Coordinates of C-alpha atoms in Angstrom, one line a residue:
X1 CA 28.7 -28.3 59.6
X2 CA 27.5 -24.8 58.7
X3 CA 26.4 -23.7 55.3
X4 CA 29.7 -22.0 54.4
X5 CA 31.7 -25.1 55.1
X6 CA 29.2 -27.2 53.1
X7 CA 29.5 -25.0 50.1
X8 CA 33.3 -25.0 50.4
X9 CA 33.4 -28.8 50.4
X10 CA 31.0 -29.0 47.5
X11 CA 32.7 -26.3 45.4
X12 CA 36.4 -26.1 46.1
X13 CA 37.7 -22.6 45.7
X14 CA 40.0 -21.7 42.8
X15 CA 43.0 -20.1 44.3
X16 CA 46.5 -19.4 43.3
X17 CA 49.6 -17.4 44.4
X18 CA 51.8 -15.5 42.0
X19 CA 55.1 -13.8 42.6
X20 CA 56.3 -10.5 41.3
X21 CA 59.0 -12.2 39.3
X22 CA 56.3 -13.8 37.1
X23 CA 56.1 -17.4 38.5
X24 CA 53.3 -19.5 39.9
X25 CA 54.0 -20.2 43.5
X26 CA 50.9 -22.3 44.2
X27 CA 47.6 -23.4 42.7
X28 CA 44.7 -25.2 44.4
X29 CA 43.9 -28.7 43.1
X30 CA 40.5 -27.4 41.9
X31 CA 42.2 -24.7 39.8
X32 CA 44.7 -27.1 38.3
X33 CA 41.8 -29.5 37.5
X34 CA 39.7 -26.7 36.0
X35 CA 42.6 -25.8 33.7
X36 CA 43.2 -29.4 32.7
X37 CA 46.6 -29.9 34.4
X38 CA 47.8 -32.5 36.8
X39 CA 48.3 -31.4 40.4
X40 CA 51.5 -29.4 40.9
X41 CA 52.3 -29.5 37.2
X42 CA 52.2 -25.7 37.0
X43 CA 54.3 -25.0 40.1
X44 CA 57.1 -22.5 39.4
X45 CA 56.0 -22.2 35.8
X46 CA 55.8 -18.7 34.2
X47 CA 52.4 -17.1 34.7
X48 CA 52.1 -16.5 30.9
X49 CA 51.4 -20.2 30.6
X50 CA 47.9 -19.8 32.0
X51 CA 47.1 -16.0 31.7
X52 CA 46.1 -14.2 28.6
X53 CA 48.2 -11.2 27.3
X54 CA 45.6 -8.7 28.6
X55 CA 45.5 -10.4 32.0
X56 CA 49.3 -10.4 32.1
X57 CA 49.3 -6.6 31.6
X58 CA 46.7 -6.3 34.4
X59 CA 48.8 -8.3 36.8
X60 CA 52.0 -6.5 35.9
X61 CA 50.4 -3.1 36.4
X62 CA 49.1 -4.3 39.8
X63 CA 52.6 -5.4 40.9
X64 CA 54.0 -2.1 39.7
X65 CA 51.4 -0.1 41.6
X66 CA 50.5 -2.2 44.7
X67 CA 47.6 -1.0 46.9
X68 CA 48.6 0.7 50.1
X69 CA 46.4 -1.6 52.2
X70 CA 47.5 -4.7 50.2
X71 CA 43.8 -5.5 49.5
X72 CA 42.8 -6.5 45.9
X73 CA 39.1 -6.1 45.7
X74 CA 38.2 -7.0 42.1
X75 CA 40.1 -8.2 39.0
X76 CA 38.7 -9.5 35.7
X77 CA 41.1 -12.1 34.4
X78 CA 41.2 -14.6 31.6
X79 CA 43.0 -17.9 32.1
X80 CA 44.1 -20.3 29.3
X81 CA 43.2 -24.0 29.7
X82 CA 45.5 -26.8 28.7
X83 CA 43.4 -27.4 25.6
X84 CA 43.5 -23.7 24.6
X85 CA 40.0 -22.8 25.9
X86 CA 39.5 -19.7 28.0
X87 CA 38.3 -19.5 31.6
X88 CA 37.0 -16.1 32.6
X89 CA 37.0 -15.3 36.3
X90 CA 36.5 -12.5 38.8
X91 CA 39.2 -12.5 41.4
X92 CA 40.0 -10.8 44.7
X93 CA 42.7 -11.3 47.3
X94 CA 45.8 -10.0 48.9
X95 CA 49.0 -8.5 47.5
X96 CA 51.9 -9.0 50.0
X97 CA 54.6 -6.5 49.3
X98 CA 55.6 -5.1 52.7
X99 CA 56.9 -8.2 54.4
X100 CA 57.7 -10.5 51.4
X101 CA 60.2 -10.1 48.6
X102 CA 59.5 -10.6 45.8
X103 CA 55.9 -9.6 46.4
X104 CA 53.3 -12.2 46.3
X105 CA 49.7 -12.0 45.0
X106 CA 47.2 -14.4 46.6
X107 CA 44.0 -14.6 44.5
X108 CA 40.6 -16.3 45.0
X109 CA 38.9 -16.8 41.7
X110 CA 35.2 -17.2 40.8
X111 CA 34.4 -18.5 37.3
X112 CA 31.9 -16.5 35.3
X113 CA 30.4 -19.7 33.8
X114 CA 27.4 -19.0 31.5
X115 CA 27.9 -15.3 32.1
X116 CA 31.5 -15.6 30.8
X117 CA 30.2 -17.3 27.7
X118 CA 27.7 -14.5 27.1
X119 CA 30.5 -11.9 27.7
X120 CA 32.7 -13.7 25.1
X121 CA 29.8 -13.7 22.6
X122 CA 29.2 -10.0 23.2
X123 CA 32.9 -9.3 22.9
X124 CA 33.2 -11.2 19.6
X125 CA 30.0 -9.5 18.3
X126 CA 31.4 -6.1 19.3
X127 CA 34.8 -6.8 17.7
X128 CA 33.1 -7.9 14.4
X129 CA 30.9 -4.8 14.4
X130 CA 33.8 -2.5 15.2
X131 CA 35.9 -4.0 12.4
X132 CA 33.1 -3.6 10.0
X133 CA 32.4 0.0 11.0
X134 CA 36.1 1.0 11.0
X135 CA 36.6 -0.4 7.5
X136 CA 33.4 1.1 6.1
X137 CA 33.6 3.9 3.5
X138 CA 30.6 5.7 5.1
X139 CA 31.4 8.0 8.0
X140 CA 29.7 6.7 11.2
X141 CA 29.5 8.5 14.6
X142 CA 27.8 8.1 18.0
X143 CA 27.5 10.6 20.8
X144 CA 26.7 9.2 24.3
X145 CA 25.3 11.4 27.0
X146 CA 26.8 10.7 30.4
X147 CA 24.2 13.1 31.7
X148 CA 21.0 12.0 29.9
X149 CA 18.9 14.7 28.2
X150 CA 15.3 15.0 29.5
X151 CA 13.2 15.4 26.3
X152 CA 10.0 16.0 28.3
X153 CA 11.1 19.7 28.5
X154 CA 10.5 22.6 26.1
X155 CA 12.5 22.6 22.8
X156 CA 14.7 25.5 24.2
X157 CA 15.6 23.4 27.3
X158 CA 16.2 20.3 25.2
X159 CA 18.6 22.2 22.9
X160 CA 20.4 23.6 26.0
X161 CA 20.9 20.1 27.5
X162 CA 22.0 18.6 24.2
X163 CA 24.9 21.1 24.0
X164 CA 25.6 21.5 27.8
X165 CA 25.1 18.1 29.3
X166 CA 28.2 15.9 29.7
X167 CA 28.7 13.9 26.5
X168 CA 31.4 12.1 24.6
X169 CA 32.1 10.3 21.3
X170 CA 31.1 6.7 21.7
X171 CA 32.2 5.7 18.3
X172 CA 33.8 7.5 15.3
X173 CA 35.2 5.4 12.5
X174 CA 38.1 6.1 10.2
X175 CA 35.9 7.5 7.5
X176 CA 34.6 10.0 10.1
X177 CA 38.1 11.0 11.0
X178 CA 38.9 11.6 7.3
X179 CA 35.9 14.0 6.9
X180 CA 37.2 16.0 9.8
X181 CA 40.8 15.8 8.5
X182 CA 42.0 14.3 11.8
X183 CA 45.7 13.6 12.0
X184 CA 46.6 9.9 12.2
X185 CA 48.1 10.2 15.6
X186 CA 44.9 11.7 17.1
X187 CA 42.1 9.5 18.5
X188 CA 38.8 11.1 17.4
X189 CA 37.0 9.2 20.2
X190 CA 39.0 10.9 22.9
X191 CA 38.3 14.4 21.6
X192 CA 35.7 16.8 23.1
X193 CA 32.3 16.6 21.3
X194 CA 32.0 20.4 21.3
X195 CA 35.4 20.9 19.6
X196 CA 34.0 19.4 16.4
X197 CA 30.2 19.9 16.8
X198 CA 30.0 23.3 18.4
X199 CA 26.9 25.1 19.6
X200 CA 25.8 27.6 16.9
X201 CA 22.6 29.0 15.5
X202 CA 22.8 26.5 12.6
X203 CA 23.4 23.5 14.9
X204 CA 20.7 24.6 17.3
X205 CA 18.3 24.6 14.3
X206 CA 19.6 21.1 13.5
X207 CA 18.7 19.9 17.0
X208 CA 15.3 21.5 16.8
X209 CA 14.7 19.6 13.6
X210 CA 15.7 16.4 15.4
X211 CA 13.2 17.2 18.2
X212 CA 10.4 17.8 15.7
X213 CA 11.2 14.5 14.0
X214 CA 11.5 12.5 17.2
X215 CA 15.2 12.2 16.8
X216 CA 14.9 10.1 13.6
X217 CA 15.8 12.2 10.6
X218 CA 17.6 11.8 7.3
X219 CA 19.7 14.4 5.4
X220 CA 19.7 17.0 8.2
X221 CA 22.3 19.7 7.7
X222 CA 24.7 20.6 10.5
X223 CA 27.8 22.9 10.4
X224 CA 30.7 21.1 12.1
X225 CA 34.3 22.0 12.6
X226 CA 37.3 20.3 11.0
X227 CA 40.5 19.6 13.0
X228 CA 42.0 22.8 11.6
X229 CA 39.0 24.9 12.6
X230 CA 37.5 25.3 9.1
X231 CA 33.7 24.7 8.8
X232 CA 32.4 21.3 7.5
X233 CA 28.9 21.3 6.1
X234 CA 27.6 17.7 6.6
X235 CA 24.3 16.0 6.0
X236 CA 23.3 13.7 8.9
X237 CA 21.1 10.6 9.0
X238 CA 20.4 10.4 12.8
X239 CA 18.8 7.9 15.1
X240 CA 18.7 7.9 18.9
X241 CA 18.2 5.7 22.0
X242 CA 15.5 7.2 24.3
X243 CA 14.5 5.5 27.6
X244 CA 11.8 6.8 29.8
X245 CA 11.8 10.2 28.2
X246 CA 15.6 10.5 28.4
X247 CA 18.0 10.8 25.5
X248 CA 20.9 8.4 26.1
X249 CA 22.8 8.5 22.8
X250 CA 22.5 9.7 19.2
X251 CA 24.2 8.0 16.3
X252 CA 24.2 8.1 12.5
X253 CA 26.2 8.7 9.4
X254 CA 27.3 11.8 7.7
X255 CA 28.1 13.0 4.2
X256 CA 30.4 15.9 3.6
X257 CA 28.5 18.4 1.3
X258 CA 30.9 21.3 1.7
X259 CA 32.1 21.2 -1.9
X260 CA 28.5 20.7 -3.2
X261 CA 27.3 23.7 -1.3
X262 CA 30.3 25.8 -2.5
X263 CA 29.5 24.8 -6.1
X264 CA 25.8 25.5 -5.5
X265 CA 26.7 28.9 -4.1
X266 CA 29.0 29.7 -7.0
X267 CA 26.3 28.6 -9.5
X268 CA 23.7 30.8 -7.7
X269 CA 26.1 33.7 -7.9
X270 CA 26.7 33.2 -11.6
X271 CA 22.9 32.9 -12.2
X272 CA 22.3 36.0 -10.3
X273 CA 25.0 37.8 -12.3
X274 CA 23.4 36.6 -15.6
X275 CA 20.0 37.7 -14.3
X276 CA 21.3 41.2 -13.7
X277 CA 22.9 41.2 -17.2
X278 CA 19.6 40.3 -18.9
X279 CA 17.7 42.8 -16.7
X280 CA 20.0 45.4 -18.2
X281 CA 18.9 44.5 -21.7
X282 CA 16.4 47.1 -22.9
X283 CA 14.5 44.5 -25.1
X284 CA 12.0 42.2 -23.4
X285 CA 13.3 38.6 -23.2
X286 CA 11.3 35.4 -22.4
X287 CA 12.8 31.9 -22.1
X288 CA 10.5 29.0 -22.9
X289 CA 11.2 25.4 -22.1
X290 CA 10.5 22.3 -24.3
X291 CA 7.0 22.1 -22.9
X292 CA 6.3 25.7 -24.0
X293 CA 6.3 26.9 -20.4
X294 CA 7.9 30.2 -19.4
X295 CA 11.1 29.6 -17.4
X296 CA 12.5 33.1 -17.1
X297 CA 11.8 36.6 -18.1
X298 CA 13.8 39.8 -17.7
X299 CA 12.8 43.1 -16.1
X300 CA 11.9 44.7 -19.5
X301 CA 9.5 41.8 -20.2
X302 CA 7.7 42.4 -16.9
X303 CA 7.5 46.1 -17.5
X304 CA 6.1 45.6 -21.0
X305 CA 3.8 42.5 -20.6
X306 CA 3.5 42.0 -16.8
X307 CA 4.5 39.2 -14.5
X308 CA 1.6 36.7 -15.2
X309 CA 1.4 36.9 -19.0
X310 CA 4.4 34.8 -19.9
X311 CA 2.3 31.6 -20.7
X312 CA -0.1 33.6 -22.9
X313 CA 2.7 35.1 -24.9
X314 CA 4.4 31.7 -25.3
X315 CA 1.1 30.3 -26.7
X316 CA 0.8 33.2 -29.2
X317 CA 4.4 32.5 -30.4
X318 CA 3.5 28.8 -30.9
X319 CA 0.2 29.7 -32.7
X320 CA 2.0 32.0 -35.1
X321 CA 4.8 29.4 -35.8
X322 CA 7.5 32.0 -35.9
X323 CA 10.6 30.9 -37.8
X324 CA 14.0 30.6 -36.1
X325 CA 16.6 33.4 -36.1
X326 CA 14.4 35.8 -38.0
X327 CA 12.7 39.1 -37.0
X328 CA 9.0 39.0 -37.5
X329 CA 6.3 41.6 -36.7
X330 CA 3.6 40.3 -34.4
X331 CA 0.7 42.1 -32.6
X332 CA 0.8 41.4 -28.8
X333 CA -1.1 42.7 -25.8
X334 CA 1.0 44.9 -23.6
X335 CA 0.6 45.3 -19.8
X336 CA -2.6 47.4 -20.1
X337 CA -4.1 45.1 -22.7
X338 CA -3.5 47.2 -25.7
X339 CA -2.5 45.4 -28.9
X340 CA 0.8 46.7 -30.1
X341 CA 3.1 45.6 -32.9
X342 CA 6.4 44.0 -31.7
X343 CA 9.4 42.8 -33.7
X344 CA 9.9 39.3 -32.3
X345 CA 13.1 37.2 -32.7
X346 CA 13.2 33.5 -31.6
X347 CA 16.3 31.3 -31.2
X348 CA 16.5 27.6 -30.2
X349 CA 19.1 26.7 -27.5
X350 CA 20.2 23.1 -26.9
X351 CA 19.8 22.5 -23.1
X352 CA 20.5 18.8 -23.1
X353 CA 20.5 15.8 -25.3
X354 CA 17.3 16.1 -27.3
X355 CA 16.1 19.0 -25.2
X356 CA 15.9 22.5 -26.6
X357 CA 14.5 25.8 -25.2
X358 CA 13.6 29.0 -27.0
X359 CA 14.7 32.5 -26.3
X360 CA 12.3 35.1 -27.5
X361 CA 13.3 38.8 -27.8
X362 CA 10.5 41.4 -28.1
X363 CA 11.2 44.9 -29.5
X364 CA 8.3 47.3 -29.9
X365 CA 7.7 48.3 -33.5
X366 CA 6.7 51.9 -34.3
X367 CA 5.8 50.9 -37.8
X368 CA 5.3 47.9 -40.1
X369 CA 8.6 46.1 -40.6
X370 CA 9.3 43.5 -43.2
X371 CA 10.9 40.2 -42.1
X372 CA 14.7 40.1 -42.4
X373 CA 17.2 37.4 -41.7
X374 CA 19.6 37.8 -38.7
X375 CA 23.1 37.4 -39.9
X376 CA 26.2 37.0 -37.8

């Protein structure tokens, strides 16, 4: 007896024949036993009794699109035992459809055994993680490179490969789709990466920052594109998988900061406008914080006292204990160091709870002036 016959006798093959009308034509005794049924108990039974829903779809698709040579090289199938347990197998065989009607599928199955258990564990773990990520409020993403990026090259070449090598979204959760305002009937994971993360000077700089940080960085700004084409300014926390000097995938989370940047830009414009207004005031103006440190000065102050004398002027005001909302004459050194008389007016401005700053106005006095109250 040769080795193949010996193996066949010791491990009887799991085989079955199915018909295109969805019935079990035959099962080997070993397969019936593996599934927990008595011999011939499943004959002529509907195939859904022993095949999972996903496997049924696979078989129906195979019958609908039979191979021209009738050869079935590899199928991954899941069978259902009598007790409800699952049996995962890899199958190959022959689909007779030219000479037999209805068509018949003859399969030889190999149980995955321990490997099948590991696959189930991995599948379950993946399903749990996917459910957690999809329900998360944080926007998560992952880009996988079908053509790995060689990071042993120059930064310019790495940037080129990141944007030009074949890549695809490996995972984008619902929160990610909301940031990009993706329609509900569009699958983000099927969209081109470059459509939403285009190559641009800002994004090239983003990749250069990743390179400098070893592809591990937090709060890195990139300029992406929403579904309608409008820009999305997002902060990225990024990590990567690198094997043997090749970037395989990048993943992370994003935070949409578009509105914050718009508010910051508007605030900067308002501050700039206020700065121009105060620079147009002919009197010198100095703003002093609660720690008696200069925070701002206008152009007239710099022309009169210089750029670096703000702290000294603030100390002189403190030493003279000037009253609030009253003009007082005070000798102060000008830009050349000469002591000149200035009429000085101080006002306290509430900045926050328990925090007040002072605004000091300096007007050169051409003669001694008595103190006078400032009235509305």
